[in-house]
């Protein structure tokens, strides 16, 4: 597995494994998934306190213990800030979230902590104090955000002294809003609507790594996840193009979909959420492919997009 620098600082694999769906799996299945992931060189595991109500972190910790995998052989990222019916990025909640995550993960430290969603009531100075506290205690090594736009990151950075390594955002062949608005600049097409403050270009300028969540999923106009586009009859042109390129490069369709993300010069890290070890092997083939510029755009168009 190829590696990259998260936020130009932390060495990570170019693909990470999301652990949202492991919370209700048999522990033996989770062990097999983790073992396969590490065998493939994917030692980066993405969590959140709301995944299975914290159960995903607990199951993961138990699987690591059963497999006798040393803590320093894995990179653990988790998130906080989403509560039942509201968001909470208060100092007290961030600190208590970290302390509770450490217990569930059965670890002394978290490699990367992300603020899961922007809280419009957030006080940057409070967050700075929370980050300073958990870092000084050795609880958290690095920090980042998730689903933040450019100015929200600027606001946060006005007080927070720690570098924000990453911004986790939804991106897939069928969820390309952050790309569309740049391609359609200076037009009246609806794709030119800038919904997130040029977050793609902003993160590139600031050295913030974008992590792509749900890289195989499509959603409705409100962003609600509907399912995967792989082998989905709703996306015939896209699947024909994926199949053509998969045969050309002797890899899977899943690998081509991830190679499309990896081809972008922003050096985006896809976070894949499969719980199937064999599918993870197929996904890992993405690093064997470097799509041409023409192939990249042909996939973009086959997904239902256009260029002006």
Short mmCIF file of C-alpha atoms in Angstrom, two decimals:
data_model
loop_
_atom_site.label_atom_id
_atom_site.label_comp_id
_atom_site.label_asym_id
_atom_site.label_seq_id
_atom_site.Cartn_x
_atom_site.Cartn_y
_atom_site.Cartn_z
CA UNK A 1 0.00 0.00 0.00
CA UNK A 2 1.32 3.41 -0.99
CA UNK A 3 1.60 5.98 1.78
CA UNK A 4 1.14 9.74 2.09
CA UNK A 5 1.42 12.53 4.65
CA UNK A 6 -1.82 13.51 6.35
CA UNK A 7 -1.68 17.29 6.53
CA UNK A 8 1.97 17.09 5.47
CA UNK A 9 2.79 15.61 8.91
CA UNK A 10 1.44 12.15 9.79
CA UNK A 11 2.50 9.12 7.72
CA UNK A 12 -0.62 7.18 6.66
CA UNK A 13 -1.72 4.76 3.90
CA UNK A 14 -3.41 6.41 0.91
CA UNK A 15 -6.58 4.45 1.78
CA UNK A 16 -8.07 4.25 5.26
CA UNK A 17 -10.62 1.81 6.68
CA UNK A 18 -13.82 3.26 8.11
CA UNK A 19 -15.23 1.35 11.08
CA UNK A 20 -18.82 2.66 11.20
CA UNK A 21 -20.40 -0.69 10.32
CA UNK A 22 -18.43 -3.08 12.54
CA UNK A 23 -20.41 -2.49 15.72
CA UNK A 24 -22.85 -5.39 15.23
CA UNK A 25 -20.49 -7.85 13.52
CA UNK A 26 -19.23 -11.04 15.19
CA UNK A 27 -15.85 -10.39 16.78
CA UNK A 28 -14.27 -13.09 14.59
CA UNK A 29 -15.40 -11.21 11.46
CA UNK A 30 -13.93 -7.97 12.76
CA UNK A 31 -10.66 -9.72 13.56
CA UNK A 32 -10.49 -11.05 10.00
CA UNK A 33 -11.24 -7.62 8.58
CA UNK A 34 -8.52 -5.93 10.66
CA UNK A 35 -5.99 -8.66 9.90
CA UNK A 36 -6.68 -8.35 6.17
CA UNK A 37 -6.45 -4.57 6.35
CA UNK A 38 -3.05 -4.72 8.03
CA UNK A 39 -1.86 -7.39 5.60
CA UNK A 40 -2.71 -4.95 2.77
CA UNK A 41 -0.80 -2.14 4.50
CA UNK A 42 -3.95 -0.28 5.57
CA UNK A 43 -3.12 0.56 9.18
CA UNK A 44 -5.35 3.66 9.43
CA UNK A 45 -8.73 3.09 11.12
CA UNK A 46 -11.46 5.77 11.21
CA UNK A 47 -14.00 5.85 14.06
CA UNK A 48 -16.55 8.18 15.66
CA UNK A 49 -18.25 8.15 19.03
CA UNK A 50 -21.66 7.83 17.38
CA UNK A 51 -20.81 4.71 15.34
CA UNK A 52 -22.99 2.08 16.95
CA UNK A 53 -23.34 4.39 19.95
CA UNK A 54 -19.67 3.79 20.74
CA UNK A 55 -19.89 0.05 20.17
CA UNK A 56 -17.69 0.18 17.04
CA UNK A 57 -14.78 1.48 19.11
CA UNK A 58 -15.30 -1.23 21.73
CA UNK A 59 -15.47 -4.04 19.17
CA UNK A 60 -12.37 -2.71 17.43
CA UNK A 61 -10.44 -2.61 20.71
CA UNK A 62 -11.43 -6.17 21.57
CA UNK A 63 -10.42 -7.42 18.11
CA UNK A 64 -7.00 -5.75 18.41
CA UNK A 65 -6.53 -7.36 21.81
CA UNK A 66 -7.52 -10.80 20.53
CA UNK A 67 -5.16 -10.46 17.57
CA UNK A 68 -2.38 -9.28 19.91
CA UNK A 69 -1.66 -6.30 17.67
CA UNK A 70 0.55 -3.69 19.41
CA UNK A 71 -0.97 -0.22 19.71
CA UNK A 72 1.88 1.37 17.75
CA UNK A 73 1.07 -0.78 14.72
CA UNK A 74 -2.22 1.01 14.07
CA UNK A 75 -3.28 4.62 13.53
CA UNK A 76 -6.61 5.42 15.19
CA UNK A 77 -8.77 8.39 14.23
CA UNK A 78 -12.06 9.19 15.93
CA UNK A 79 -14.60 12.01 15.95
CA UNK A 80 -16.84 13.83 18.38
CA UNK A 81 -19.42 16.60 18.43
CA UNK A 82 -22.68 14.95 17.30
CA UNK A 83 -25.20 14.43 20.08
CA UNK A 84 -28.85 13.34 20.05
CA UNK A 85 -30.66 16.16 18.25
CA UNK A 86 -27.87 18.74 18.38
CA UNK A 87 -24.18 19.44 17.88
CA UNK A 88 -21.83 20.16 20.77
CA UNK A 89 -18.29 21.46 20.35
CA UNK A 90 -18.06 22.87 23.87
CA UNK A 91 -14.83 22.46 25.79
CA UNK A 92 -16.50 20.16 28.30
CA UNK A 93 -18.00 17.87 25.68
CA UNK A 94 -14.81 17.58 23.63
CA UNK A 95 -12.78 16.63 26.70
CA UNK A 96 -15.35 14.14 28.01
CA UNK A 97 -15.72 12.65 24.50
CA UNK A 98 -11.98 12.05 24.29
CA UNK A 99 -11.82 10.50 27.76
CA UNK A 100 -14.74 8.18 26.96
CA UNK A 101 -13.26 7.23 23.57
CA UNK A 102 -9.97 6.30 25.24
CA UNK A 103 -11.86 3.92 27.52
CA UNK A 104 -13.85 2.34 24.68
CA UNK A 105 -10.75 1.98 22.50
CA UNK A 106 -8.75 0.68 25.48
CA UNK A 107 -5.83 2.91 24.57
CA UNK A 108 -3.73 5.66 26.12
CA UNK A 109 -3.93 7.95 23.12
CA UNK A 110 -5.83 8.79 19.93
CA UNK A 111 -3.73 9.60 16.88
CA UNK A 112 -6.21 11.99 15.24
CA UNK A 113 -9.33 13.65 16.70
CA UNK A 114 -11.84 15.23 14.31
CA UNK A 115 -14.70 17.59 15.09
CA UNK A 116 -17.47 15.64 13.37
CA UNK A 117 -19.81 18.44 12.29
CA UNK A 118 -19.65 22.24 12.51
CA UNK A 119 -21.52 23.57 15.53
CA UNK A 120 -22.84 27.06 14.80
CA UNK A 121 -22.61 27.78 18.55
CA UNK A 122 -18.94 26.82 18.68
CA UNK A 123 -16.50 29.16 20.39
CA UNK A 124 -13.03 28.84 18.79
CA UNK A 125 -11.35 29.86 22.06
CA UNK A 126 -13.15 27.06 23.93
CA UNK A 127 -12.13 24.52 21.32
CA UNK A 128 -8.55 25.77 21.51
CA UNK A 129 -8.58 25.18 25.27
CA UNK A 130 -10.01 21.69 24.81
CA UNK A 131 -7.41 20.81 22.19
CA UNK A 132 -4.65 22.19 24.38
CA UNK A 133 -5.81 20.15 27.35
CA UNK A 134 -6.17 16.76 25.62
CA UNK A 135 -2.88 17.28 23.77
CA UNK A 136 -0.97 18.25 26.91
CA UNK A 137 -2.30 15.14 28.65
CA UNK A 138 -1.06 12.99 25.78
CA UNK A 139 -4.60 11.92 24.95
CA UNK A 140 -4.57 13.21 21.34
CA UNK A 141 -1.64 13.62 18.97
CA UNK A 142 -3.23 15.46 16.02
CA UNK A 143 -6.46 17.27 15.17
CA UNK A 144 -8.78 17.87 12.23
CA UNK A 145 -12.37 18.52 11.25
CA UNK A 146 -15.12 16.87 9.26
CA UNK A 147 -17.75 18.46 7.01
CA UNK A 148 -16.42 22.00 7.62
CA UNK A 149 -16.40 24.69 4.95
CA UNK A 150 -13.49 27.03 4.32
CA UNK A 151 -14.59 29.94 6.51
CA UNK A 152 -15.52 27.65 9.39
CA UNK A 153 -11.95 26.34 9.32
CA UNK A 154 -10.67 29.93 9.18
CA UNK A 155 -12.81 30.82 12.19
CA UNK A 156 -11.54 27.82 14.13
CA UNK A 157 -7.95 28.53 13.14
CA UNK A 158 -8.21 32.08 14.50
CA UNK A 159 -7.87 30.60 17.99
CA UNK A 160 -6.65 27.02 17.67
CA UNK A 161 -2.87 26.78 17.67
CA UNK A 162 -2.65 23.13 16.62
CA UNK A 163 -2.50 22.47 12.89
CA UNK A 164 -5.64 20.91 11.44
CA UNK A 165 -4.41 17.94 9.44
CA UNK A 166 -7.58 16.90 7.67
CA UNK A 167 -11.13 17.75 6.64
CA UNK A 168 -13.30 14.68 6.08
CA UNK A 169 -15.88 15.38 3.36
CA UNK A 170 -18.31 13.36 1.27
CA UNK A 171 -16.82 12.66 -2.15
CA UNK A 172 -17.45 9.97 -4.73
CA UNK A 173 -18.05 9.72 -8.46
CA UNK A 174 -21.71 10.51 -7.78
CA UNK A 175 -21.12 13.19 -5.11
CA UNK A 176 -18.86 15.74 -6.76
CA UNK A 177 -20.15 19.10 -5.57
CA UNK A 178 -16.75 20.40 -4.42
CA UNK A 179 -15.36 19.59 -7.88
CA UNK A 180 -18.38 20.78 -9.89
CA UNK A 181 -18.36 24.35 -8.59
CA UNK A 182 -14.77 24.82 -9.74
CA UNK A 183 -15.32 23.32 -13.19
CA UNK A 184 -18.42 25.47 -13.72
CA UNK A 185 -16.87 28.75 -12.56
CA UNK A 186 -18.19 31.79 -14.44
CA UNK A 187 -21.28 30.02 -15.82
CA UNK A 188 -24.99 30.11 -15.03
CA UNK A 189 -25.32 26.34 -14.76
CA UNK A 190 -26.64 25.12 -11.40
CA UNK A 191 -23.36 23.24 -10.91
CA UNK A 192 -21.59 26.58 -10.48
CA UNK A 193 -23.30 27.10 -7.11
CA UNK A 194 -20.55 27.20 -4.52
CA UNK A 195 -21.93 25.49 -1.43
CA UNK A 196 -18.78 25.11 0.65
CA UNK A 197 -16.47 28.05 -0.01
CA UNK A 198 -14.12 26.43 -2.54
CA UNK A 199 -13.20 23.89 0.14
CA UNK A 200 -11.23 21.73 -2.32
CA UNK A 201 -8.90 24.52 -3.36
CA UNK A 202 -8.80 25.95 0.16
CA UNK A 203 -7.59 22.69 1.69
CA UNK A 204 -4.93 22.35 -1.00
CA UNK A 205 -3.65 25.84 -0.26
CA UNK A 206 -3.61 25.23 3.50
CA UNK A 207 -2.02 21.78 3.37
CA UNK A 208 -5.14 20.15 4.83
CA UNK A 209 -5.74 16.61 3.57
CA UNK A 210 -9.28 15.91 2.41
CA UNK A 211 -10.55 12.50 3.46
CA UNK A 212 -13.34 11.21 1.23
CA UNK A 213 -16.15 9.52 3.14
CA UNK A 214 -18.65 7.17 1.44
CA UNK A 215 -16.59 6.94 -1.77
CA UNK A 216 -18.93 4.27 -3.25
CA UNK A 217 -22.24 5.80 -2.20
CA UNK A 218 -24.80 7.91 -3.99
CA UNK A 219 -27.47 10.08 -2.39
CA UNK A 220 -30.59 12.06 -3.14
CA UNK A 221 -30.73 15.82 -3.63
CA UNK A 222 -30.58 16.30 0.14
CA UNK A 223 -27.43 14.19 0.50
CA UNK A 224 -29.14 11.22 2.13
CA UNK A 225 -27.26 7.99 1.37
CA UNK A 226 -29.26 5.68 -0.92
CA UNK A 227 -26.73 2.90 -1.60
CA UNK A 228 -23.70 2.05 -3.71
CA UNK A 229 -23.40 2.93 -7.38
CA UNK A 230 -21.29 -0.17 -8.13
CA UNK A 231 -23.37 -2.57 -10.30
CA UNK A 232 -26.42 -0.39 -9.69
CA UNK A 233 -28.86 -0.25 -12.66
CA UNK A 234 -29.49 3.42 -11.89
CA UNK A 235 -25.96 4.15 -13.19
CA UNK A 236 -25.59 2.12 -16.43
CA UNK A 237 -23.12 4.47 -18.16
CA UNK A 238 -20.92 4.74 -15.10
CA UNK A 239 -20.78 0.98 -14.61
CA UNK A 240 -19.98 0.40 -18.28
CA UNK A 241 -17.05 2.80 -17.99
CA UNK A 242 -15.92 1.27 -14.69
CA UNK A 243 -16.05 -2.19 -16.25
CA UNK A 244 -14.10 -1.06 -19.31
CA UNK A 245 -11.33 0.48 -17.23
CA UNK A 246 -11.33 -2.41 -14.78
CA UNK A 247 -10.63 -4.80 -17.64
CA UNK A 248 -8.02 -2.48 -19.12
CA UNK A 249 -6.06 -2.30 -15.85
CA UNK A 250 -6.91 -5.85 -14.67
CA UNK A 251 -8.46 -4.65 -11.42
CA UNK A 252 -11.95 -4.39 -9.92
CA UNK A 253 -14.61 -1.73 -10.49
CA UNK A 254 -14.14 -0.71 -6.86
CA UNK A 255 -10.45 -0.13 -7.52
CA UNK A 256 -11.23 2.16 -10.47
CA UNK A 257 -13.70 4.20 -8.39
CA UNK A 258 -11.02 4.73 -5.73
CA UNK A 259 -8.29 5.34 -8.34
CA UNK A 260 -10.49 8.18 -9.63
CA UNK A 261 -10.26 9.87 -6.22
CA UNK A 262 -6.55 9.14 -5.83
CA UNK A 263 -5.82 10.63 -9.27
CA UNK A 264 -6.80 14.11 -8.08
CA UNK A 265 -3.71 16.22 -7.29
CA UNK A 266 -5.24 17.28 -3.97
CA UNK A 267 -3.90 13.95 -2.61
CA UNK A 268 -7.25 12.91 -1.14
CA UNK A 269 -7.38 9.92 1.24
CA UNK A 270 -10.49 7.75 0.66
CA UNK A 271 -12.02 6.24 3.80
CA UNK A 272 -13.69 2.99 2.72
CA UNK A 273 -16.33 1.43 4.93
CA UNK A 274 -16.51 -2.14 3.73
CA UNK A 275 -16.68 -4.96 6.26
CA UNK A 276 -15.88 -7.59 3.61
CA UNK A 277 -12.19 -8.57 3.59
CA UNK A 278 -12.30 -9.75 -0.02
CA UNK A 279 -13.87 -6.49 -1.16
CA UNK A 280 -11.15 -4.65 0.73
CA UNK A 281 -8.58 -6.59 -1.29
CA UNK A 282 -10.29 -5.43 -4.48
CA UNK A 283 -10.31 -1.84 -3.27
CA UNK A 284 -6.60 -1.97 -2.44
CA UNK A 285 -5.87 -2.63 -6.12
CA UNK A 286 -6.57 1.07 -6.71
CA UNK A 287 -2.96 1.95 -5.94
CA UNK A 288 -1.89 -0.10 -8.97
CA UNK A 289 -3.77 2.26 -11.31
CA UNK A 290 -2.96 5.78 -12.49
CA UNK A 291 -5.80 7.02 -14.65
CA UNK A 292 -5.08 9.34 -17.54
CA UNK A 293 -6.61 12.79 -17.57
CA UNK A 294 -9.00 11.68 -20.34
CA UNK A 295 -10.06 8.61 -18.33
CA UNK A 296 -10.64 10.71 -15.23
CA UNK A 297 -12.97 13.07 -17.09
CA UNK A 298 -14.72 10.21 -18.89
CA UNK A 299 -15.62 8.68 -15.52
CA UNK A 300 -16.81 12.06 -14.26
CA UNK A 301 -19.10 12.46 -17.27
CA UNK A 302 -20.35 8.85 -17.21
CA UNK A 303 -21.52 9.42 -13.62
CA UNK A 304 -24.06 11.91 -14.96
CA UNK A 305 -21.94 15.04 -14.85
CA UNK A 306 -21.12 17.34 -17.71
CA UNK A 307 -18.48 19.90 -18.51
CA UNK A 308 -19.33 23.38 -19.86
#
